[in-house]
Tab-separated table of C-alpha atoms in Angstrom:
chain	number	residue	atom	x	y	z
V	240	MET	CA	46.017	70.903	-18.584
V	241	HIS	CA	44.285	68.946	-21.324
V	242	GLU	CA	45.478	69.508	-24.861
V	243	THR	CA	41.937	69.917	-26.233
V	244	ALA	CA	41.113	72.891	-23.964
V	245	VAL	CA	40.842	76.282	-25.687
V	246	ILE	CA	42.435	78.898	-23.438
V	247	HIS	CA	42.695	82.542	-24.479
V	248	PRO	CA	46.281	83.852	-24.494
V	249	THR	CA	45.425	86.519	-21.904
V	250	ALA	CA	43.925	84.015	-19.414
V	251	ILE	CA	46.078	83.009	-16.451
V	252	VAL	CA	45.814	79.347	-15.429
V	253	HIS	CA	47.791	78.034	-12.469
V	254	PRO	CA	50.000	75.031	-13.339
V	255	SER	CA	48.259	72.893	-10.701
V	256	ALA	CA	44.769	73.511	-12.122
V	257	LYS	CA	43.130	70.520	-13.818
V	258	ILE	CA	41.286	71.447	-16.995
V	259	GLY	CA	39.059	68.866	-18.688
V	260	LYS	CA	38.490	68.052	-22.336
V	261	GLY	CA	36.754	70.627	-24.504
V	262	VAL	CA	36.930	73.400	-21.895
V	263	GLU	CA	36.951	76.974	-23.198
V	264	ILE	CA	38.433	79.755	-21.042
V	265	GLY	CA	37.925	83.352	-22.124
V	266	PRO	CA	40.196	86.397	-22.061
V	267	TRP	CA	41.478	87.912	-18.819
V	268	THR	CA	40.157	85.025	-16.747
V	269	LEU	CA	42.124	83.759	-13.736
V	270	ILE	CA	42.103	80.088	-12.727
V	271	GLY	CA	43.899	79.573	-9.423
V	272	ALA	CA	45.677	76.712	-7.719
V	273	ASP	CA	43.767	73.547	-6.807
V	274	VAL	CA	40.931	74.227	-9.226
V	275	GLU	CA	39.428	71.376	-11.215
V	276	ILE	CA	37.141	72.098	-14.189
V	277	GLY	CA	35.262	69.220	-15.804
V	278	ASP	CA	34.854	68.456	-19.483
V	279	ASP	CA	33.077	70.821	-21.898
V	280	CYS	CA	32.745	73.747	-19.506
V	281	TRP	CA	32.654	77.273	-20.896
V	282	ILE	CA	34.294	79.961	-18.755
V	283	GLY	CA	33.741	83.494	-20.045
V	284	PRO	CA	36.001	86.543	-19.856
V	285	HIS	CA	37.050	88.256	-16.619
V	286	VAL	CA	36.121	85.300	-14.371
V	287	VAL	CA	38.072	84.486	-11.201
V	288	ILE	CA	38.031	80.912	-9.897
V	289	LYS	CA	39.959	80.212	-6.716
V	290	GLY	CA	40.617	76.819	-5.149
V	291	PRO	CA	40.114	74.405	-3.666
V	292	THR	CA	37.172	74.286	-6.085
V	293	ARG	CA	35.757	71.380	-8.086
V	294	ILE	CA	33.488	72.155	-11.041
V	295	GLY	CA	31.682	69.377	-12.918
V	296	GLN	CA	30.938	69.028	-16.616
V	297	ARG	CA	29.200	71.341	-19.120
V	298	ASN	CA	28.878	74.313	-16.800
V	299	ARG	CA	28.665	77.817	-18.284
V	300	ILE	CA	30.128	80.622	-16.191
V	301	PHE	CA	29.708	84.156	-17.529
V	302	GLN	CA	31.835	87.275	-17.190
V	303	PHE	CA	32.841	88.892	-13.898
V	304	CYS	CA	31.901	85.912	-11.715
V	305	SER	CA	33.926	85.193	-8.582
V	306	ILE	CA	33.902	81.474	-7.835
V	307	GLY	CA	35.543	79.851	-4.809
V	308	GLU	CA	36.739	83.010	-3.079
V	309	ASP	CA	37.403	83.279	0.662
V	310	CYS	CA	34.125	83.738	2.520
V	311	GLN	CA	32.799	86.942	4.088
V	312	ASP	CA	32.871	85.625	7.647
V	313	LYS	CA	34.985	87.310	10.339
V	314	LYS	CA	35.594	83.915	11.926
V	315	TYR	CA	37.342	82.715	8.779
V	316	VAL	CA	41.124	82.896	9.218
V	317	GLY	CA	42.354	81.212	6.050
V	318	GLU	CA	41.702	77.573	6.893
V	319	LEU	CA	41.481	75.092	4.002
V	320	THR	CA	37.881	74.917	2.776
V	321	ARG	CA	36.208	73.867	-0.464
V	322	LEU	CA	33.568	74.616	-3.079
V	323	GLU	CA	31.957	71.875	-5.183
V	324	ILE	CA	29.706	72.526	-8.187
V	325	GLY	CA	27.866	69.808	-10.116
V	326	ASP	CA	27.090	69.529	-13.827
V	327	ASP	CA	25.152	71.597	-16.385
V	328	ASN	CA	24.755	74.744	-14.302
V	329	VAL	CA	24.417	78.196	-15.856
V	330	ILE	CA	26.030	80.922	-13.745
V	331	ARG	CA	25.358	84.340	-15.228
V	332	GLU	CA	27.223	87.627	-14.895
V	333	SER	CA	28.728	88.812	-11.585
V	334	CYS	CA	27.654	85.877	-9.412
V	335	THR	CA	29.681	85.145	-6.265
V	336	PHE	CA	30.101	81.651	-4.790
V	337	HIS	CA	32.216	81.375	-1.627
V	338	ARG	CA	33.963	78.392	-0.096
V	339	GLY	CA	32.943	76.942	3.283
V	340	THR	CA	34.176	77.456	6.834
V	341	SER	CA	35.487	75.138	9.512
V	342	GLN	CA	32.515	76.119	11.680
V	343	ASP	CA	30.422	73.867	9.402
V	344	GLU	CA	31.752	71.106	7.135
V	345	SER	CA	34.321	73.323	5.370
V	346	LEU	CA	32.287	72.916	2.179
V	347	THR	CA	29.898	74.873	-0.008
V	348	ARG	CA	28.085	72.517	-2.374
V	349	VAL	CA	25.980	73.313	-5.458
V	350	GLY	CA	24.105	70.585	-7.333
V	351	SER	CA	23.389	70.239	-11.041
V	352	ARG	CA	21.215	71.875	-13.728
V	353	ASN	CA	20.653	75.076	-11.766
V	354	LEU	CA	20.276	78.574	-13.225
V	355	PHE	CA	21.865	81.456	-11.336
V	356	MET	CA	20.900	84.767	-12.918
V	357	VAL	CA	22.878	87.996	-12.685
V	358	ASN	CA	24.489	88.919	-9.349
V	359	VAL	CA	23.333	85.940	-7.273
V	360	HIS	CA	25.312	85.419	-4.061
V	361	VAL	CA	25.881	81.953	-2.588
V	362	ALA	CA	27.592	82.363	0.779
V	363	HIS	CA	29.855	80.005	2.702
V	364	ASP	CA	28.625	76.544	3.701
V	365	CYS	CA	25.446	76.678	1.593
V	366	ARG	CA	23.929	73.508	0.165
V	367	ILE	CA	21.876	73.763	-3.035
V	368	GLY	CA	20.094	70.879	-4.724
V	369	ASP	CA	19.326	70.374	-8.415
V	370	GLU	CA	17.097	72.129	-10.975
V	371	CYS	CA	16.777	75.385	-9.011
V	372	ILE	CA	16.357	78.893	-10.442
V	373	PHE	CA	17.702	81.967	-8.670
V	374	ALA	CA	16.643	85.232	-10.296
V	375	ASN	CA	18.734	88.397	-10.363
V	376	ASN	CA	20.238	89.519	-7.046
V	377	ALA	CA	18.915	86.599	-5.006
V	378	THR	CA	21.043	86.322	-1.865
V	379	LEU	CA	21.808	83.304	0.306
V	380	ALA	CA	23.470	83.911	3.663
V	381	GLY	CA	25.861	81.432	5.232
V	382	HIS	CA	24.901	77.845	6.089
V	383	VAL	CA	21.656	77.999	4.059
V	384	HIS	CA	20.202	74.733	2.735
V	385	ILE	CA	18.050	74.800	-0.410
V	386	GLY	CA	16.307	71.698	-1.785
V	387	SER	CA	15.772	70.844	-5.448
V	388	TYR	CA	13.359	72.504	-7.920
V	389	VAL	CA	13.252	75.673	-5.816
V	390	ILE	CA	12.597	79.045	-7.451
V	391	PHE	CA	13.933	82.240	-5.848
V	392	GLY	CA	12.581	85.517	-7.193
V	393	GLY	CA	14.710	88.579	-7.840
V	394	HIS	CA	16.162	90.318	-4.769
V	395	ALA	CA	14.854	87.563	-2.460
V	396	ALA	CA	17.092	86.914	0.538
V	397	ILE	CA	17.347	84.270	3.250
V	398	HIS	CA	18.847	84.541	6.744
V	399	GLN	CA	21.852	82.454	7.771
V	400	PHE	CA	21.125	78.814	8.693
V	401	GLY	CA	17.776	79.075	6.877
V	402	ARG	CA	16.261	76.173	4.947
V	403	VAL	CA	13.929	75.965	1.961
V	404	GLY	CA	12.359	72.635	1.026
V	405	SER	CA	12.187	71.197	-2.485
V	406	HIS	CA	9.613	72.571	-4.950
V	407	ALA	CA	9.104	75.744	-2.916
V	408	PHE	CA	8.545	79.088	-4.632
V	409	ILE	CA	10.012	82.262	-3.111
V	410	ALA	CA	8.593	85.480	-4.525
V	411	GLY	CA	10.683	88.439	-5.588
V	412	CYS	CA	11.927	90.699	-2.782
V	413	ALA	CA	10.878	88.159	-0.137
V	414	ALA	CA	12.906	88.178	3.086
V	415	LEU	CA	13.099	84.818	4.820
V	416	ASN	CA	13.889	84.810	8.530
V	417	LYS	CA	12.254	81.404	9.060
V	418	ASP	CA	12.264	78.123	7.136
V	419	VAL	CA	9.990	77.351	4.181
V	420	PRO	CA	8.673	73.764	3.974
V	421	PRO	CA	8.608	71.826	0.687
V	422	TYR	CA	6.001	72.807	-1.930
V	423	VAL	CA	5.110	76.108	-0.213
V	424	MET	CA	4.940	79.550	-1.846
V	425	ALA	CA	6.333	82.369	0.285
V	426	ALA	CA	6.271	86.146	-0.174
V	427	GLY	CA	6.663	89.348	1.785
V	428	LEU	CA	8.863	91.085	4.326
V	429	TYR	CA	9.115	89.057	6.457
V	430	ALA	CA	7.869	86.209	4.270
V	431	LYS	CA	4.563	84.484	4.942
V	432	PRO	CA	3.040	81.353	3.338
V	433	PHE	CA	0.767	81.870	0.344
V	434	GLY	CA	-0.420	78.374	-0.534
V	435	VAL	CA	1.062	75.482	-2.462
V	436	ASN	CA	3.178	75.749	-5.621
V	437	SER	CA	0.535	73.803	-7.539
V	438	GLU	CA	1.501	74.974	-11.008
V	439	GLY	CA	5.119	74.000	-10.484
V	440	LEU	CA	4.073	70.567	-9.223
V	441	ARG	CA	1.813	69.991	-12.227
V	442	ARG	CA	4.640	70.910	-14.585
V	443	ARG	CA	6.867	68.360	-12.854
V	444	GLY	CA	4.389	65.526	-13.214
V	445	PHE	CA	2.760	65.386	-9.784
V	446	SER	CA	-0.624	63.676	-9.989
V	447	PRO	CA	-3.853	65.548	-9.089
V	448	GLU	CA	-4.204	63.210	-6.102
V	449	ALA	CA	-0.719	64.058	-4.850
V	450	ILE	CA	-1.291	67.793	-5.238
V	451	SER	CA	-4.605	67.511	-3.409
V	452	ALA	CA	-2.905	65.704	-0.521
V	453	ILE	CA	-0.142	68.330	-0.386
V	454	LYS	CA	-2.775	71.072	-0.226
V	455	LYS	CA	-4.489	69.262	2.622
V	456	ALA	CA	-1.155	68.962	4.434
V	457	TYR	CA	-0.594	72.688	3.908
V	458	LYS	CA	-3.926	73.477	5.580
V	459	ILE	CA	-3.073	71.208	8.498
V	460	ILE	CA	0.286	72.927	8.988
V	461	PHE	CA	-0.694	76.539	8.482
V	462	ARG	CA	-4.431	76.842	9.178
V	463	SER	CA	-5.215	74.390	11.970
V	464	GLY	CA	-3.705	76.536	14.706
V	465	LYS	CA	-1.726	73.544	15.970
V	466	THR	CA	1.949	73.340	16.771
V	467	VAL	CA	4.413	71.502	14.551
V	468	ALA	CA	4.531	68.605	17.027
V	469	GLU	CA	0.748	68.368	17.004
V	470	VAL	CA	0.350	68.273	13.218
V	471	ILE	CA	2.953	65.578	12.508
V	472	PRO	CA	0.673	62.603	13.456
V	473	GLU	CA	-2.012	63.916	11.083
V	474	LEU	CA	0.541	64.355	8.324
V	475	GLU	CA	1.802	60.827	8.855
V	476	GLU	CA	-1.714	59.459	8.318
V	477	LEU	CA	-1.979	61.486	5.121
V	478	SER	CA	1.470	60.351	3.976
V	479	ALA	CA	0.434	56.713	4.311
V	480	LEU	CA	-2.036	57.367	1.477
V	481	GLN	CA	0.071	59.839	-0.517
V	482	PRO	CA	3.856	59.472	-0.008
V	483	GLU	CA	4.483	62.894	-1.582
V	484	VAL	CA	3.527	64.352	1.815
V	485	GLY	CA	6.539	62.605	3.356
V	486	PRO	CA	9.093	65.357	2.588
V	487	MET	CA	6.968	67.848	4.524
V	488	ILE	CA	7.061	65.596	7.587
V	489	GLU	CA	10.808	65.083	7.345
V	490	PHE	CA	11.365	68.829	6.961
V	491	LEU	CA	9.283	69.640	10.045
V	492	GLN	CA	10.981	66.954	12.119
V	493	GLN	CA	14.382	68.442	11.297
V	494	ASN	CA	13.283	72.037	11.857
V	495	GLU	CA	15.109	74.025	14.517
V	496	ARG	CA	14.548	77.695	13.579
V	497	GLY	CA	10.788	77.566	13.135
V	498	ILE	CA	8.796	77.853	9.916
V	499	ILE	CA	7.200	80.885	8.309
V	500	ARG	CA	3.719	81.659	9.603
V	501	ALA	CA	0.722	83.630	8.360
C-alpha cells in the first residue's frame, strides 16, 4: 500500500491489495484481495472491489458500486477469472461490473475514458472500447462486445453475445437482440436501424466525404434488399475510395448472430 494514498479509517483494504500513488479511498469501502488500483484514482464511500481486478489510473468510482464481483452465471463455479479497467473512466453510483467466466477468456475488459452513469450493469466476459457513454440503467448481458465512441441511452439493453460497432448510437429503452454495425443509430423494441450517426461523426472530425460514403454504405446494407454476403463486394469498392467504410466490412464479415433489420 503506497504511503501517499489517502484511506479513510473505516475503509477495509486487504493486505495483498496494491494501491497506487495519490489514491483516495472513502469511508466504508471494501478493497479485497488481488485488487490493483492505479495512481490518482478516487474511490468513493461504500464501494466494494473484489479481485482479481486491475484498475488503471485516474478512475473515479462513486458510492455503492460493486466492481469485480462473481458473475451472475449458473455455470460459474468459483473458477479464477479477472476484470480489467483502463484509465480515466467515470463510474457513477450503483454500477456493477462482473468478472469473466472460463466459458470465454475468463476476462471482462473495459477500456479508457468511458462514462458509466448510474446503475449501469456490465456482465461477465464483456469487452468495451474507449470513449463510450452508457446512460442510466443501461444493461450489457454476458459476452457482449462494444466498440469505441458508442453511446447507449438510458435503459437500453443488449442480449448476450451481442456486438455493437464503434461510433454507433443506441437510443434509450432500445432492446438489441441482433448486432449493430459501426456508425449506425438503433432504436426500438426490438431495435431497428434509423440511419447513420452523422452528428457524432462530425463532432469526431470525420470529413463530409467520409460521412457521405458511410451513408451510402448504410443504404447498401439496409435498403438494397441484398444479403450480407451480397453487399460486401459493393462495400469493398466503396472502401477503396473511403477507408472509413472498412470497419463496416470487417464487422459484417465477423458477424454470426445477424444484424438488426428494418
